[in-house]
Structure formats: C-alpha cells, structure tokens
Tab-separated table of C-alpha atoms in Angstrom:
chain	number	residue	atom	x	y	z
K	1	UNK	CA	119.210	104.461	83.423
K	2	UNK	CA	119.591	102.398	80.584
K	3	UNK	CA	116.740	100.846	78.294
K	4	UNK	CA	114.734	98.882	80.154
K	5	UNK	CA	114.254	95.427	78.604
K	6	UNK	CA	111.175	93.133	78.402
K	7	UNK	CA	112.392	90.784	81.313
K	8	UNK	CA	109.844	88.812	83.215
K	9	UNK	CA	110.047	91.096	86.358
K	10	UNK	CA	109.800	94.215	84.454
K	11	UNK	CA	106.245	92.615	82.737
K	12	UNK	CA	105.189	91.671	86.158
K	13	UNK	CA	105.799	95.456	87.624
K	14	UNK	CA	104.201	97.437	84.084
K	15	UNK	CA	101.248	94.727	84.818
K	16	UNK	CA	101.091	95.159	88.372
K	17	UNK	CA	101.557	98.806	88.522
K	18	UNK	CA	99.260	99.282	85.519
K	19	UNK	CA	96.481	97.845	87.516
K	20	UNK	CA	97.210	99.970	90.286
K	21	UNK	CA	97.222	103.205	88.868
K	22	UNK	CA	94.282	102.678	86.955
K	23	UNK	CA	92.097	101.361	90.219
K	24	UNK	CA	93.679	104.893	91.176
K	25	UNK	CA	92.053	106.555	88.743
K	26	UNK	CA	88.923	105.141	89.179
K	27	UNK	CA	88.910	106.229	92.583
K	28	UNK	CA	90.033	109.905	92.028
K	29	UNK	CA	87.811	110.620	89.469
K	30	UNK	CA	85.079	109.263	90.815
K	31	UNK	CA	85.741	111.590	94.364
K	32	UNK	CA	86.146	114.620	91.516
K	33	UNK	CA	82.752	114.113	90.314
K	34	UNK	CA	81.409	114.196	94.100
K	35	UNK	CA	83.815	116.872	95.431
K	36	UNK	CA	84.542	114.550	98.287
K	37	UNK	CA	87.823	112.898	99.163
K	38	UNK	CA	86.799	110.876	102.440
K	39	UNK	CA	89.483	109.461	104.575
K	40	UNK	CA	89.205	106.178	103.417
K	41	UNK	CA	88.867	107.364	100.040
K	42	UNK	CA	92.466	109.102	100.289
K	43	UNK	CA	93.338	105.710	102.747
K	44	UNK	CA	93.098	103.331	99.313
K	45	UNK	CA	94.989	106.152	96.645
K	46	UNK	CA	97.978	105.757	99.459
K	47	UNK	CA	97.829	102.507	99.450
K	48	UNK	CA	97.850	102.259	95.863
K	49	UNK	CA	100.848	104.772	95.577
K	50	UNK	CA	102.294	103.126	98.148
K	51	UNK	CA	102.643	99.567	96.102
K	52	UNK	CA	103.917	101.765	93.022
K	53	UNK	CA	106.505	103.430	95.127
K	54	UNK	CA	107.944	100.003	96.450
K	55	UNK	CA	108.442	98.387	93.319
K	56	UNK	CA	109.583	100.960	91.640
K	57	UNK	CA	112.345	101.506	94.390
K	58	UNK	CA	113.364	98.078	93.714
K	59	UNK	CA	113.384	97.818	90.452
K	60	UNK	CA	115.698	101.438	90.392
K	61	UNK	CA	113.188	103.511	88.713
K	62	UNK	CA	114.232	106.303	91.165
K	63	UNK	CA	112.064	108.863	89.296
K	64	UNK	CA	108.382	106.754	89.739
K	65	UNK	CA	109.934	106.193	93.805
K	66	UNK	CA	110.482	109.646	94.343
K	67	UNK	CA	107.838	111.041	93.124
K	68	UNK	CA	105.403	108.037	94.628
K	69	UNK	CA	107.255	108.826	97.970
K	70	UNK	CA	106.658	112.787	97.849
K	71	UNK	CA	103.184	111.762	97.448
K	72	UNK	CA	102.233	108.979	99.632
K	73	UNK	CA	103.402	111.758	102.643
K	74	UNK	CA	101.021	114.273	101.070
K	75	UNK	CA	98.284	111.410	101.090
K	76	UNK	CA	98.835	111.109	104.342
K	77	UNK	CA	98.284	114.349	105.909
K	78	UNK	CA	95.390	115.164	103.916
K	79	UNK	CA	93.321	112.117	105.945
K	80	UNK	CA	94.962	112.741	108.875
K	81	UNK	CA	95.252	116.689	109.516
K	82	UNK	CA	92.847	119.024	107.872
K	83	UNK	CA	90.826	121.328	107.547
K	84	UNK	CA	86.872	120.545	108.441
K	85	UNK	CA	86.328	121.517	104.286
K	86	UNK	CA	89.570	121.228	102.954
K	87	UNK	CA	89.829	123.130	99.351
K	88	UNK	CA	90.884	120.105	97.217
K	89	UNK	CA	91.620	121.847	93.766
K	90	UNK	CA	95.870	122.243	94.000
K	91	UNK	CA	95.188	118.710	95.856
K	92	UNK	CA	93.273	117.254	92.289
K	93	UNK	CA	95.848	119.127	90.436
K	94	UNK	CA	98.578	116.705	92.094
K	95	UNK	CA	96.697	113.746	91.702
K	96	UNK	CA	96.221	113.836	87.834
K	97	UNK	CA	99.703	115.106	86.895
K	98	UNK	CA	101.246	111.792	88.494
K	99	UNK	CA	98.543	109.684	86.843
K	100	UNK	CA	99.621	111.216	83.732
K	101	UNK	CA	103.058	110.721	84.796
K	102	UNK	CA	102.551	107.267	85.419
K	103	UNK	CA	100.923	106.125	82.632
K	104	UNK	CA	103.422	107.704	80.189
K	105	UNK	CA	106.405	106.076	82.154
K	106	UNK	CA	104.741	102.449	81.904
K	107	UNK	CA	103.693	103.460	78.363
K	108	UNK	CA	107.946	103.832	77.704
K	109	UNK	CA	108.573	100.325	79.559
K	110	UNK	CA	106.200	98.236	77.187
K	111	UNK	CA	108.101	100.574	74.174
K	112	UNK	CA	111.429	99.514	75.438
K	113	UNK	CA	112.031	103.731	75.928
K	114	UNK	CA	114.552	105.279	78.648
K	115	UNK	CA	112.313	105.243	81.930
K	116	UNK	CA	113.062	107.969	84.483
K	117	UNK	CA	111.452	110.845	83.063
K	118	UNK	CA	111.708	114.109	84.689
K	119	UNK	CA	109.288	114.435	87.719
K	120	UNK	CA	110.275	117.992	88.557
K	121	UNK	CA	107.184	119.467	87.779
K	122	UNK	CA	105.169	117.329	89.935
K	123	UNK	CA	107.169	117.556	92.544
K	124	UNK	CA	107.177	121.345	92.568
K	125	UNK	CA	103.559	121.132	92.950
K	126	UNK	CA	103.779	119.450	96.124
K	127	UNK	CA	106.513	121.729	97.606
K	128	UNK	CA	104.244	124.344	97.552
K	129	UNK	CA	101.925	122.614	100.040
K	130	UNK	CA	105.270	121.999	101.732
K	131	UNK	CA	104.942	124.779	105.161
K	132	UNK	CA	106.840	122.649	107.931
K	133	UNK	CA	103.479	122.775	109.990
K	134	UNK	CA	100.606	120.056	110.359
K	135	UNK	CA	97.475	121.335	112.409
K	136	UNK	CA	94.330	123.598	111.861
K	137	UNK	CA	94.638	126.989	112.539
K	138	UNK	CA	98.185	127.320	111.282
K	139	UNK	CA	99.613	129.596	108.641
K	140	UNK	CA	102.599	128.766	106.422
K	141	UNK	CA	105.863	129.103	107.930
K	142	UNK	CA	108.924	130.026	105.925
K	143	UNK	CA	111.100	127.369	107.353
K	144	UNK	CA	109.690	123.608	106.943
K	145	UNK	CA	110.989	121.073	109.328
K	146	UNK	CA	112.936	118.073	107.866
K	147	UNK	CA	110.750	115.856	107.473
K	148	UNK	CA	107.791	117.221	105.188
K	149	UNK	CA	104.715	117.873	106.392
K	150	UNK	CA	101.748	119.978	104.702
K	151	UNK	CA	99.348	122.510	105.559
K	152	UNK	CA	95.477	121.824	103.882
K	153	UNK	CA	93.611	125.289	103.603
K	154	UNK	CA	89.681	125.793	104.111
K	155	UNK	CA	87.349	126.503	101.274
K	156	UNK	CA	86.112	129.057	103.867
K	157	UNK	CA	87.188	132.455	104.332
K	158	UNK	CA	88.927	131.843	107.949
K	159	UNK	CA	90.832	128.564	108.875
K	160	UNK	CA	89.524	128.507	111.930
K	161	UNK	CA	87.026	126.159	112.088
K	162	UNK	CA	88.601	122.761	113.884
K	163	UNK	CA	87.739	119.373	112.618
K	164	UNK	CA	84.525	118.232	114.840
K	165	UNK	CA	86.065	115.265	116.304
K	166	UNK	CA	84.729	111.979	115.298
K	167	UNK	CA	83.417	108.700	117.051
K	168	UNK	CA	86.020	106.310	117.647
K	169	UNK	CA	85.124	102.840	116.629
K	170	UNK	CA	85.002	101.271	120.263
K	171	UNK	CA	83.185	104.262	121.851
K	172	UNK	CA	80.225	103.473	124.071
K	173	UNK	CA	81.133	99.417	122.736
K	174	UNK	CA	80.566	98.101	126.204
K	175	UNK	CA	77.937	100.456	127.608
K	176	UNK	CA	74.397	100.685	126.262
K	177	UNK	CA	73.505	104.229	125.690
K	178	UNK	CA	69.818	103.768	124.693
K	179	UNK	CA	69.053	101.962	128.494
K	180	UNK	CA	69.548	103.745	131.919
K	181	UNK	CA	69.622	101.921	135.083
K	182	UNK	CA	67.731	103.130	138.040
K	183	UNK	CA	70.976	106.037	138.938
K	184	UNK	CA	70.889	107.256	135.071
K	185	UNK	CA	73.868	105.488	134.207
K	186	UNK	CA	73.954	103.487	131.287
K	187	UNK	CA	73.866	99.585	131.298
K	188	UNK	CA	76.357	97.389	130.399
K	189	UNK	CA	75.877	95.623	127.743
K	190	UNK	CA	75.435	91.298	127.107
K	191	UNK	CA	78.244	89.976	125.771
K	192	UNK	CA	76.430	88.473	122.461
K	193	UNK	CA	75.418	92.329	121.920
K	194	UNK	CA	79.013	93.794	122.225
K	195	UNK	CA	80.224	90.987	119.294
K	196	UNK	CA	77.226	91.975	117.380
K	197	UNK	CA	77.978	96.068	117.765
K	198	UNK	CA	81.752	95.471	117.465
K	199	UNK	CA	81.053	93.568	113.929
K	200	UNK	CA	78.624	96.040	112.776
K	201	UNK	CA	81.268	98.985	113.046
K	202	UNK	CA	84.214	96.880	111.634
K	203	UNK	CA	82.032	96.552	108.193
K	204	UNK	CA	83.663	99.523	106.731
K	205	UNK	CA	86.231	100.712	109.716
K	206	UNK	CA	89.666	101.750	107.978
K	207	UNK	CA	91.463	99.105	109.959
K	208	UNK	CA	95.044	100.260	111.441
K	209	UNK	CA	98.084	98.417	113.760
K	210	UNK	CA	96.783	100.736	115.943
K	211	UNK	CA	93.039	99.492	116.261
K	212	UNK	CA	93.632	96.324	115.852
K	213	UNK	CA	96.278	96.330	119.072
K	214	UNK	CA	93.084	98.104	120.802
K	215	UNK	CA	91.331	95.043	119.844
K	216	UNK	CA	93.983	92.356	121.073
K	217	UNK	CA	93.662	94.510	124.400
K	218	UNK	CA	89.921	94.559	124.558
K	219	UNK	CA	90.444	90.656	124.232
K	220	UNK	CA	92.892	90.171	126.607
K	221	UNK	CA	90.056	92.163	129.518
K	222	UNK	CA	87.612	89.013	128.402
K	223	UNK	CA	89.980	86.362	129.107
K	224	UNK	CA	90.445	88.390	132.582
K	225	UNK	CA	87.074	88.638	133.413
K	226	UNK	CA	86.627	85.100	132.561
K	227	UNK	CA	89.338	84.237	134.887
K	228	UNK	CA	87.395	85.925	137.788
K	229	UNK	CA	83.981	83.756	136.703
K	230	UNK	CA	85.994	80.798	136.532
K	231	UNK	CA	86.902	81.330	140.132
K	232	UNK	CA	83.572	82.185	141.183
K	233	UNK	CA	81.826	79.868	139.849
K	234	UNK	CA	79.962	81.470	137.513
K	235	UNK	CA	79.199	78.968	134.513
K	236	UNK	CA	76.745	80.062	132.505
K	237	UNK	CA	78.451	83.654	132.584
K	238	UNK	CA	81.460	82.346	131.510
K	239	UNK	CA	80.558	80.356	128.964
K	240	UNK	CA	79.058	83.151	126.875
K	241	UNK	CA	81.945	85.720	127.881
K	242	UNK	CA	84.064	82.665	126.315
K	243	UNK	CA	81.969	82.719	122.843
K	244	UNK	CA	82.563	86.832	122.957
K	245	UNK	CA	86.178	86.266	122.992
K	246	UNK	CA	86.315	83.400	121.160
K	247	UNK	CA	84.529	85.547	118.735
K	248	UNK	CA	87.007	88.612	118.619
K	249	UNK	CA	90.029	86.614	118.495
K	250	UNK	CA	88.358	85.249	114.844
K	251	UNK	CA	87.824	88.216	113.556
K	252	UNK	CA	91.258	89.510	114.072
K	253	UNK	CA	92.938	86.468	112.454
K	254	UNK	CA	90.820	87.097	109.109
K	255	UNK	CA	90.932	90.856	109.191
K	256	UNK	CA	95.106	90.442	110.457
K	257	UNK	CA	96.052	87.095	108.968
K	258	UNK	CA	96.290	85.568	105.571
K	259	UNK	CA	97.491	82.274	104.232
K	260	UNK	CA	100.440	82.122	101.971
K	261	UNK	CA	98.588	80.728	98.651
K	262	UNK	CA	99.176	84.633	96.762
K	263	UNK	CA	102.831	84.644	97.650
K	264	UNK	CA	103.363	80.993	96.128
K	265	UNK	CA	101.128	82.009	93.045
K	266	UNK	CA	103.619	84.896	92.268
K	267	UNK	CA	107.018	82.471	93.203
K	268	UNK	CA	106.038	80.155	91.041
K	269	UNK	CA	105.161	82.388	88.132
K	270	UNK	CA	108.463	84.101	88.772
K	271	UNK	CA	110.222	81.059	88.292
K	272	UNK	CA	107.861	79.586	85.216
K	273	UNK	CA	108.853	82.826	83.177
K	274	UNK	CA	112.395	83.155	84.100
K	275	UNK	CA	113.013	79.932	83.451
K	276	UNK	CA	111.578	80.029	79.810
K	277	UNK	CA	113.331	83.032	79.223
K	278	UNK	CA	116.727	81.968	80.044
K	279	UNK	CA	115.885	78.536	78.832
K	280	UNK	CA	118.034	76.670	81.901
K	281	UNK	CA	115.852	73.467	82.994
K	282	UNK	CA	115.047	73.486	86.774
K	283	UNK	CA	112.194	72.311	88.788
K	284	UNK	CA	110.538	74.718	90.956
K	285	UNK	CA	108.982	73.015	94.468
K	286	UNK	CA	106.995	74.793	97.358
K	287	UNK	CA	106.749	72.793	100.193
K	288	UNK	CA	104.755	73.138	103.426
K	289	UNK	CA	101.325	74.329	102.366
K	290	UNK	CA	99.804	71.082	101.094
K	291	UNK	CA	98.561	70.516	104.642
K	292	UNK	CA	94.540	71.639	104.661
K	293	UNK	CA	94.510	70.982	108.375
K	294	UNK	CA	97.473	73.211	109.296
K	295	UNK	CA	97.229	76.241	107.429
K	296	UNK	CA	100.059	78.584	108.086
K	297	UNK	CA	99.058	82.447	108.323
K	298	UNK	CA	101.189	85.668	107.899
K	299	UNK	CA	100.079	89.222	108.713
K	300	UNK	CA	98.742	90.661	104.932
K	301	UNK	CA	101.003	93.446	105.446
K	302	UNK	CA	103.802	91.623	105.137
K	303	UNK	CA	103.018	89.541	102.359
K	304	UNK	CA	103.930	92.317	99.524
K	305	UNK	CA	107.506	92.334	100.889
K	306	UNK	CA	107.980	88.750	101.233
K	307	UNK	CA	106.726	88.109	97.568
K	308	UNK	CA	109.043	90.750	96.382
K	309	UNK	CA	111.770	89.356	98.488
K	310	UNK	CA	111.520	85.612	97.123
K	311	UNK	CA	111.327	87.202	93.650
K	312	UNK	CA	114.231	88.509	93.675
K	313	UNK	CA	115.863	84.868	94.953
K	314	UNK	CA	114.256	83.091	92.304
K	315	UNK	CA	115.636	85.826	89.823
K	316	UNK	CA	119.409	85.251	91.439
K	317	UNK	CA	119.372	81.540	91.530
K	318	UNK	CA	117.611	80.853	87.456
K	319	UNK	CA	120.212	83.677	86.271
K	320	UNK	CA	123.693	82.938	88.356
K	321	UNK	CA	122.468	80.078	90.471
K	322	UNK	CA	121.225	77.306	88.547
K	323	UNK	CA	123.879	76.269	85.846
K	324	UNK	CA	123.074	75.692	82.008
K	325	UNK	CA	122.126	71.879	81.440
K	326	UNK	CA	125.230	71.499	79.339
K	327	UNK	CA	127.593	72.793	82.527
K	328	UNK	CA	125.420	70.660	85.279
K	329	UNK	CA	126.196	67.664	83.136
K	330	UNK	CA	130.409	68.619	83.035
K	331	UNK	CA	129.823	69.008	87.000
K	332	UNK	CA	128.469	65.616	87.393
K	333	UNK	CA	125.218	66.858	88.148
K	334	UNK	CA	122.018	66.293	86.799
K	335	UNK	CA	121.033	68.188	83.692
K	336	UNK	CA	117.568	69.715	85.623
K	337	UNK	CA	118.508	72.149	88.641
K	338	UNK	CA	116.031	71.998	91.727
K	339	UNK	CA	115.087	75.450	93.465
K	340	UNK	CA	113.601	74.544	96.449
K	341	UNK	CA	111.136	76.872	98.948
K	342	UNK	CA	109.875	75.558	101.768
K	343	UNK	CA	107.478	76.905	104.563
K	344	UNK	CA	107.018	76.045	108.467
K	345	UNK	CA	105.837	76.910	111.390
K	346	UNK	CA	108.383	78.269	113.895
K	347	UNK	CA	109.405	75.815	116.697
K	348	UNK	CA	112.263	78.800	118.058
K	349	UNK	CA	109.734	81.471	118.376
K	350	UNK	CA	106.520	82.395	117.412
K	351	UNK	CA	106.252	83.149	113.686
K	352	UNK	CA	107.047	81.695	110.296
K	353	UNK	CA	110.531	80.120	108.977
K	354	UNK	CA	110.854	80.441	104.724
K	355	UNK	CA	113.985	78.298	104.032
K	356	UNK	CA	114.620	78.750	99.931
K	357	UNK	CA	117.282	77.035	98.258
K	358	UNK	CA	118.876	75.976	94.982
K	359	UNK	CA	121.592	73.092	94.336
K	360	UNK	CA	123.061	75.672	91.753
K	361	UNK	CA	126.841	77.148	91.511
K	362	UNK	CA	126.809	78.532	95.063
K	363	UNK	CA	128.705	81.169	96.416
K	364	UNK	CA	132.706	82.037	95.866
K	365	UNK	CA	134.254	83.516	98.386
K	366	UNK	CA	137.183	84.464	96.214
K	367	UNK	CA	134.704	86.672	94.132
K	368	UNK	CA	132.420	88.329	97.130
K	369	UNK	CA	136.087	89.666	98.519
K	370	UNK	CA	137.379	91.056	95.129
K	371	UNK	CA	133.874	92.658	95.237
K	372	UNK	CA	133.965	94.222	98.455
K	373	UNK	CA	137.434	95.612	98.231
K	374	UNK	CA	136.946	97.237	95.183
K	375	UNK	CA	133.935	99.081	96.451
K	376	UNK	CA	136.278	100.133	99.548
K	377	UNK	CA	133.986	98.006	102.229
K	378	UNK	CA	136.093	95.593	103.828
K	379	UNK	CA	137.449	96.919	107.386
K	380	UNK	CA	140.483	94.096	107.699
K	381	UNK	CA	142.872	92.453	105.181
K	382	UNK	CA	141.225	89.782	102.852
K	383	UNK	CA	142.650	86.419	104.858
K	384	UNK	CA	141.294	87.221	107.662
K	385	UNK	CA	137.836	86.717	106.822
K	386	UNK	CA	136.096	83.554	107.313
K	387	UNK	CA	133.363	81.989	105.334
K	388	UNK	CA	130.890	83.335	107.906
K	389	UNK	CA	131.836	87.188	107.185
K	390	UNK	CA	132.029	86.882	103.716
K	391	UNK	CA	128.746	85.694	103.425
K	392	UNK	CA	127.617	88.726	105.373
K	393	UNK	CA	128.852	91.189	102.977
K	394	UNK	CA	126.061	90.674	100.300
K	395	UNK	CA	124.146	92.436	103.031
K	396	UNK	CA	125.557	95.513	103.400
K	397	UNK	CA	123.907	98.545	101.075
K	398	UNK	CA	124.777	98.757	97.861
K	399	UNK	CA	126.651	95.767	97.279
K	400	UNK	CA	126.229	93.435	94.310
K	401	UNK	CA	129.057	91.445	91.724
K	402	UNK	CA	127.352	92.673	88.654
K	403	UNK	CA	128.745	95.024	86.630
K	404	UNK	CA	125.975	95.421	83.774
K	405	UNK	CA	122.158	95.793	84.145
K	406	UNK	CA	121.297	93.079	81.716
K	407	UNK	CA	121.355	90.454	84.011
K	408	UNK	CA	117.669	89.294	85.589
K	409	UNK	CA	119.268	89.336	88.953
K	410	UNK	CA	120.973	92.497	87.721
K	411	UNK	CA	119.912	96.242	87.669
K	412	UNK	CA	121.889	96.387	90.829
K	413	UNK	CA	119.241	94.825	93.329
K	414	UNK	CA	121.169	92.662	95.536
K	415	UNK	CA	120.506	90.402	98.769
K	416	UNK	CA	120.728	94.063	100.511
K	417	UNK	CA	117.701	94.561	98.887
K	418	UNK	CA	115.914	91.132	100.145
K	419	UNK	CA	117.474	91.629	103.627
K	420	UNK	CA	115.903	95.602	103.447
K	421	UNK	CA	112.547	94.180	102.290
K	422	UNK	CA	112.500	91.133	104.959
K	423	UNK	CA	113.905	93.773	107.648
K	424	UNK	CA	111.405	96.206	107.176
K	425	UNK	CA	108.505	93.880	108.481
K	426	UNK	CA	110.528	92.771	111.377
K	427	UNK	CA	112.402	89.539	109.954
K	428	UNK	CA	115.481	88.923	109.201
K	429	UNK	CA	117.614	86.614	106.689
K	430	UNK	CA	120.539	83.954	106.980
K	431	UNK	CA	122.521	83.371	104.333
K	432	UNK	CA	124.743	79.440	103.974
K	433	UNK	CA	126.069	78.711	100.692
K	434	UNK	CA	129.134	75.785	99.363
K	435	UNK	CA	130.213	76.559	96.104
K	436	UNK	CA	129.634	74.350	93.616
K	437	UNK	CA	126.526	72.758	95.224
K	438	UNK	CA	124.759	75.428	95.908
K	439	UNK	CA	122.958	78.227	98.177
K	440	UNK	CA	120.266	78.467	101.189
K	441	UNK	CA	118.441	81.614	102.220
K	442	UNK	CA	116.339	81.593	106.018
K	443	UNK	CA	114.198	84.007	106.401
K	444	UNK	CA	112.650	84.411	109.787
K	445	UNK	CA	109.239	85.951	110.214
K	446	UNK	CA	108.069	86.586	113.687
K	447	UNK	CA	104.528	87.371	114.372
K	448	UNK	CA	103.792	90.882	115.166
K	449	UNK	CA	102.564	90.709	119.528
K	450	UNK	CA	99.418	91.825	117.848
K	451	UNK	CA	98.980	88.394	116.032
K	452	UNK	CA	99.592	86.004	118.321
C-alpha cells in the first residue's frame, strides 16, 4: 500500500471513521466502568465496527477490514451465545487494542504515513477465543470449524449455568395476563391496548429483520380478522381493529424506512469536493426528491451501501468521466459537464430505480477489451464481443483500467465494487454508455417483502 493521499474520499472515511471509533469508545468505557456489556450495548460496538470494516474494505485498507471483520464475528457471539456471567476481561483486552489500533492508523492517514499497519497482535488475541464451538456448557475443542465461532467462559467456577431465557418482545402481546375470565384463562386483549403494549416494548427493543418480519406477520392476522368483521358485519369492531393495524403498519415504515435526504447530502458533498480538487467545472443535479407530497423511502439498512455506491460514481465520472473545460470545448461541447442522479419510484416492481449519469467521455470498448485480456478474463476472441458484453466486464471482480493508485476513481475500486455494494442489499446495476457523450448507471432497489 502506497501513501495514502489527502483526497476527498480519504477525508470523508478518517472523518467518518473517526467519529465512529470514538462513539466506540465512549460506549466501551463506559460498560468498563459498570462491568456490564448488555446485548444492546455489544449490538451498537458491532455496528460501529461494522461501518469501519466496510469502508475500509473499499477503500483497500485490508489491514483496518480484517481486523474489523475478525471482530465484528466476535461481537457477535458474545450477544448472542454466552455464558449467564460471561468473564469479560480477555473480551476488554480486545476491545482497547483495536481502538488503539484504530486511532493510530487514522492518526497515519491525516500524516500522509503508509496505512496498513500490522494487526497480528490483535488478531492473535481473538484466535484464542477461537474453539470451533458456540453454546453453554461446551469446552474448547482442538479443531475449530471453518467459519469462526467463539466460546465465552463464566466468571463462575463451573460453566454450567445456562442463560435463563428471556421474554420475547411479543410474548403475552395479545393476551392479558393480569385478567382471568370465568375458566382461568387469560383475556384477550382490546385492540387500542395491544398498540399501546406493542409501542411500550419497541421503546428500547434491539430491532432485527427478524422481528420486524414477526411484525409484518402480526399485521397481516389484523387485516384477516378484519376481513372476517367485514363479512359479518361487525362495524364498530372493525373500525378499531383497522386503527390497530393502521397503527403497526406506521410504526414499521419509521422504524424500517427512511427517506433519501442523508444519501443526497453525502452525493453532493462528494461531488462539491472532487470537483474543487480536480478543478473540472460540472454541475451536480439530484432529481426526484423535491416532491414533499411523494416522499420516496428506502430500508436504513441499505442506505450506507447505496451512499458508498454513488460515491464511488461520482468519483469515476469528475476523475475519467467529465472532461477538462479546455477538452469539452475541442469536442464541441460545453465547457461545464452535467452529472446527473435521479430518483423514482419503481413502475416494474416494487422498489426504488437510481438512474445516475454524466455527459462525460463515456466508455471505449477498444480499452475495456485490452483490459480484460491482459488480466486473462475474456472466454472468446476479442471480435466477437458486442457492446453489450463489454460493458459487462467492469463487473466482474477485480477488474479496473487503472494502473496507478493516484487516481480518485483509482486505488483499484472499480464498478465491481458498486455492483458488490448494490448486490449485497438485493439490487442490482445496469450499465449503458456511448463514447464520447457519455455514461448511465441503473441501479435497481427492490423493497425487502418486509417493507412493502
């Protein structure tokens, strides 16, 4: 790894992952003072680790992924499968070497030092957790499986004391446990109730796809049992069911759904700085979220990919897209360049389209072939390829025309790095390009079955 150089995208990550590791600190300390690392607690420092680890792995600072990835996985187990009073110490131990290691890496970026400093220590420490077995009650084994998985020890003498098991957030929702009907069962209870018991647990519930696909189901029973009132007759009965659901399905969109005002924030800083910095004139447009009416919505899980993912666009098209003023001019174009990203709602299927697009250089085919044979990835002779396959071959892993780092679209992140990114929350991108007038990119965002 070479030095890493004050471009705009490196800023944004030492800023972004400067703010994350020290919210991480805050937390960890603050659960070392009280001895207790809660679930949700441990929930947050994953999450946290987890935004490091992605940006890092885009960005090709291999050493902050790897060690981010090791972990996140340890994270993981230790709210999941434990010990009823797990013995935390090796776990703190972990926790403040790669805060240590963290800060000293961003510390190099913002000194224009080699990044990628050796990890090895850190991860040793977690290979000793490493046992190949998850559960209570289990001893180390000498053979872990592939896939890592750790084993938490008790403060206590014996390990085997089980976890108690703990009250599931829609337990007992619809049944009132404090009022017994005339058999000693307990009575249902009114709809307005259940909203108000549901909301009451949800303050501070560590929300998962899981739970909130138990929620989606627990809607879909209203709008059955509304059904049956509907055919019975049953007005007033239905019309307060109706609020219940009408209630639930709220909820879900603001605990599920967010609008896409962050993601444009970040484009359009992206583009601000990298146009500065390269000094090439273009203007910058988002279009499709002016509308106050007809606000579009995205899961929130997504949005960190997709704002990485149009990033990295805006980084292609200001550094090879967009032409210098002086060039545009010599092309008969005009001397400001227009990078273009546009949102909509969906009419082929449920979801969000992102169409983003620049009237820059475009694509050569010519160069994307010389590419790919060099790297040894075409499967059939140059001329037969059509302009449809070549511009599939950005896609494939690895590929990319540079041949230094120093370029802002450079440090060998590629379109196989926006299609991995868009891919991995179930979209998927199209790319049309003409050279010499310029490039598209579709992306096509489908809603998750738990968001609709």
């Amino acid at each position: 790894m070479g030095v890493a150089k004050k471009e705009p995208i490196i800023e944004m990550f030492v800023t972004e992952a400067g703010d994350s590791i020290s919210t991480f600190d805050k937390y960890r300390l603050s659960a070392e003072q009280t001895g207790d690392f809660g679930r949700e607690l441990i929930a947050e420092l994953a999450k946290l680790v987890r935004i490091i680890r992605r940006d890092a792995g885009m960005l090709l600072f291999d050493s902050i992924a790897q060690v981010s990835g090791a972990l996140e996985k340890l994270l993981d187990c230790y709210r999941d499968v434990r010990a009823e009073k797990p013995d935390f110490e090796p776990f703190e131990e972990v926790l403040a070497a790669y805060s240590e290691f963290i800060h000293n890496e961003l510390y190099k970026l913002t000194h224009n030092e080699k990044v990628n400093g050796d990890n090895s220590e850190i991860m040793e420490l977690i290979s000793q957790m490493d046992t190949g077995v998850v559960g209570f009650n289990k001893l180390p084994t000498s053979t872990p499986t592939r896939r890592k998985q750790y084993y938490i020890p008790s403060k206590s003498e014996s390990d085997s004391a089980l976890i108690s098991p703990t009250r599931g957030v829609f337990d007992g929702l619809l049944m009132d446990e404090n009022k017994k009907s005339e058999d000693g069962l307990n009575k249902p209870k009114t709809p307005t109730e259940i909203l108000s018991s549901l909301k009451n647990r949800l303050i501070s519930f560590d929300i998962t796809d899981d739970k909130m696909e138990e929620i989606r189901k627990l809607s879909v029973r209203f709008e059955h049992i509304m059904d049956e009132l509907k055919a019975n007759g049953k007005a007033a009965e239905l019309a307060e069911i109706d609020h219940l659901a009408q209630g639930i399905k709220a909820w879900v969109m603001d605990a599920r759904m967010m609008d896409f005002s962050l993601v444009a924030s970040k484009a359009r800083l992206a583009a601000k700085d990298l146009l500065k910095h390269t000094g090439k004139k273009a203007e910058f447009e988002i279009i499709g979220l002016e509308n106050e009416e007809s606000i579009l919505y995205i899961e929130k899980y997504k949005t960190g990919n997709l704002s990485k993912a149009l990033t990295h666009l805006i980084r292609n098209a200001v550094d090879h897209g967009i032409e210098t003023p002086i060039a545009r001019v010599k092309k008969g174009k005009e001397e400001e360049g227009h990078i273009r990203v546009e949102f909509m709602k969906s009419d082929k299927f449920k979801g969000i389209e992102i169409h983003f697009s620049d009237d820059g250089a475009g694509i050569n085919p010519d160069k994307i072939l010389k590419a790919a044979e060099m790297k040894g990835i075409l499967l059939n002779p140059k001329e037969t390829y059509s302009m449809e396959d070549i511009l599939k071959i950005p896609f494939m892993t690895g590929f990319t025309t540079r041949k230094t780092i120093g370029d802002y679209s450079g440090r060998g992140v590629g379109l196989d790095q926006v299609a991995h990114l868009i891919e991995e929350i179930n979209g998927r991108v199209i790319l049309k390009s003409e050279e010499g007038k310029g490039t598209e990119v579709d992306i096509e965002l489908p809603f998750d079955h738990i968001s609709e």
